[in-house]
Amino acid sequence: MKAALKVWSGRLLEALLTLWLLATLCFVLLRAAPGGPFDAEKAAPPEVQAALAQQYRLDRPLLAQYGAWLGDVARGDLGPSFQYPDYTVNQLVAQALPVSALNGGLALLLALLLGIPLGVLAALRAGRTLDRALMFVAGLGLAVPKFVVAPLLVLLFAVTLHWLPAGGWGEWRNLVLPVVALALPNVAYCARLTRASLLETLSAEYLRAARARGLSETRLLFAHALRPALLPVAAWLSPALINVVTGSAVVEQVFGIPGMGRYFVQGALNRDYTLVLGVVLVVGAAIVAINVLVDALRGWMDPRLRAATA
Amino acid sequence: MTRLSACLLWLCSSAALAQPALPGDLPLERGNGPEPATLDAHRCQEVACGNVLRDLYEGLVTEDAHGRLVPGMAQAWSVSADGRVWTFRLRPGLRWSNGTPLDAPQIVASFRRAFAPATAAPFGELFEALHNARAVQAGQVPPAQLGVAAPDTRTVVFTFDRSAPVPALLTLPIAFPVYLPGVARFGAQHTRPGHLVGNGAYRLAAWTPQANLVVARNPHFHAASTVAIARVRFHVTEDASAELQRFAAGDLHMTEVVPPQPLTSLRARFGDQLRIAPYLGAFWLGLNLTTPPLRDAPGLRRALALAVDRDKLTAHVTGLGEQPAHGIVPPGIAGYVPARTPWSALDTPAREALARRLYRQAGYSRRHPLVIELRYNTSTPHRRMALAVAAMWRQVLGVQVRLRNEEWKVFVGNRKQRVITQVFRGGWIGDVPDARNFLAAFGSDGPLNWTGYDDAGFRERLARADAATSPAARDAWLRAAEQRLLNADAVVPLYFYTSKHLVAPQVQGWHPNALDRHASRWLRLGSATPPAARSAARSAASPAARSTTGTAAP
């Protein structure tokens, strides 16, 4: 118990340090970028610019701005948005994170539900036509980028067939195409990973011995091979989850989804310092949390890892 | 986590409870461009928030579907003989969207809030003619000294220090009455659904940032019975190509823009649904007059202006109905006859010959060419325009042009500073239909005078226009100022903008207008068919049949 507490407190400290470094680096880079949040085609008169600078603390020395922002963050306040003054960054993130999580979570679920069975099927038919066909399609799914897949889906299912909306947010139908666009490369990767890992597992000594003892192929697969074969898939879950949950700016842009990716892109373009920093911090925290969760999952699947951590 | 659960719940319930909407419930689906930055009328400066605010609020004066000025909150107005004191008489029985009475003192208080320094209203400068407006905004005098007063509950009186297009100014969001008890209670969040109290044809029903915003008919609006569409959904459509696909898929009734592509293909695909009309905006190239080589070389500046073939640019580079420009004030402003460049009547060979002669006189030749930088912000249309102009300058004169594109914020910062720019993309979209709006920046040393043009004669003409007591005299002096600016070749006019939309056949009452403003209260949905169903039906029809359906083209 004491050892576990030590491990977890160490991890927490490590996470906080990582987030602080991330935020500081991001703060410096943002402020080093030319152009300011209130630079516009029709610039406001000097007195208005001065009033805005005062409201957003931009009239203070940079170090003072950094200190004030860090103090606010420590109290859980990510500050006001420069671009969207009607909202605080907390409110924008609270609205966007569940959207990205829902979209990305469904995409990852779809990837696992399709990718694992396809990978297993390919491994069981290794070297045959079905295997080659599945891996060719998976290779294609990985090679074609999302900014090509997404418009193609729109063209086919929205513009031509009129089955689904081409974009927007508010109904379940709005989720279908973006989820598919996000899921496709992940399905492909998951299938390839499962196939490779399962093939390696099936050739292990203990399984050959089991097979020699007369164990059926089905029992061999589900009782002995699949769980260890899915360990690499579990390891991949961490970056995949981070990728889809934190939002894909391309997919969100194409389908008009109000998720984290769009806020990051818009925030950077508008020099909305607090919004970008807020998104980076929340995404950073999400990555840390996901890594911890996936480590726990891998530990549950592989007792050797659990023992090593302990 | 609660929100995530709510999302999942919504996902399940929306699927389970989905029912066909009643015909009268169908909303108008409007593409609206980027996310509105704010719904605080006094702080709005973009088109995206302006579109929504024109549904949520009404000024003393408003615009009809054709863009003509018509009474809004005011039923009538009058102006003093010297054109400086404007008196507005309110309609009886005006109400806010929460049902409480709206009177003149509230309008005055709202104006004072708009110009208070803390509000930091970006469009306050447009009201600089209003007595004490700049001084109030700068915090030099208290808001109570602003030139607006309410002698009784139904009269608002404005005092201006110089001539100004007052009725047109009062259609801007900064002149909308903001409900101050809401501001006091909710602060910056007075603009949220449930908090926002307006006085327009609609009230705010829902707002999902970066997705959409829904407004519903306001029963307390003075002309509520004439508002045909019960609900309007403004969709955030950041990407013009994605917006076009959403229209093509039947998700939208109207788009905010049309992405750049050949007119013929757009016409073939969308027929009369494509609405292109003159727009009050000018695109020009600015010349930095504060540094060599352009500062002391008027002949060189004119040579550059002469060497551009505007007919080719508008026919082959922009290609969406834009008009070649020989001035900086676009046509379409009532009472104003725009000035033209002195050489606008020349044909192409004469124009190019004159350009070459002036180029040589400036000391340049093909052996000793001018090397100059043309700067623009990252954007495909701007890149194509810069490439075309550079090619024309090279072909006609032998000028060597370095093209430099910059990210938007970097570009506007550099242009404002006038330090490293030589030739740059410029232009102006009218805030109000007034020639002075296009000329004022050149008369000051402020951040909007990107060229650094500094001419006492120009300023004198502007001042005379300001002092004029009749609109005709004012317009004449403004025209003289524009002519002087063009004679000095401070800018190279290229073309006048057009507005471009896709409008579905069942949207009725949509008319083009110079400022491209289309309040939902003037629109009707001619069919209860939802856009998606309409598109499905359309896809079954032949292209020829598609192009003949719907309302007549404007």
Short mmCIF file of C-alpha atoms in Angstrom, two decimals, chain B residues 27 34 38 107 118 125 253 261 293 298 307 350 469 481 494:
data_model
loop_
_atom_site.label_atom_id
_atom_site.label_comp_id
_atom_site.label_asym_id
_atom_site.label_seq_id
_atom_site.Cartn_x
_atom_site.Cartn_y
_atom_site.Cartn_z
CA PRO B 27 -36.21 26.52 -39.27
CA PRO B 34 -17.03 32.00 -38.74
CA THR B 38 -19.65 38.19 -29.55
CA ILE B 107 -31.86 54.06 -25.54
CA ALA B 118 -14.76 49.92 -20.50
CA GLU B 125 -14.88 55.61 -34.43
CA HIS B 253 -30.98 27.11 -47.27
CA GLN B 261 -14.17 28.73 -58.60
CA PRO B 293 11.11 53.86 -54.19
CA PRO B 298 4.35 59.82 -58.65
CA ALA B 307 0.20 48.57 -66.49
CA ALA B 350 -2.49 53.81 -75.12
CA THR B 469 -24.92 71.66 -44.66
CA ALA B 481 -11.26 64.42 -52.20
CA LEU B 494 -8.24 46.81 -59.11
#
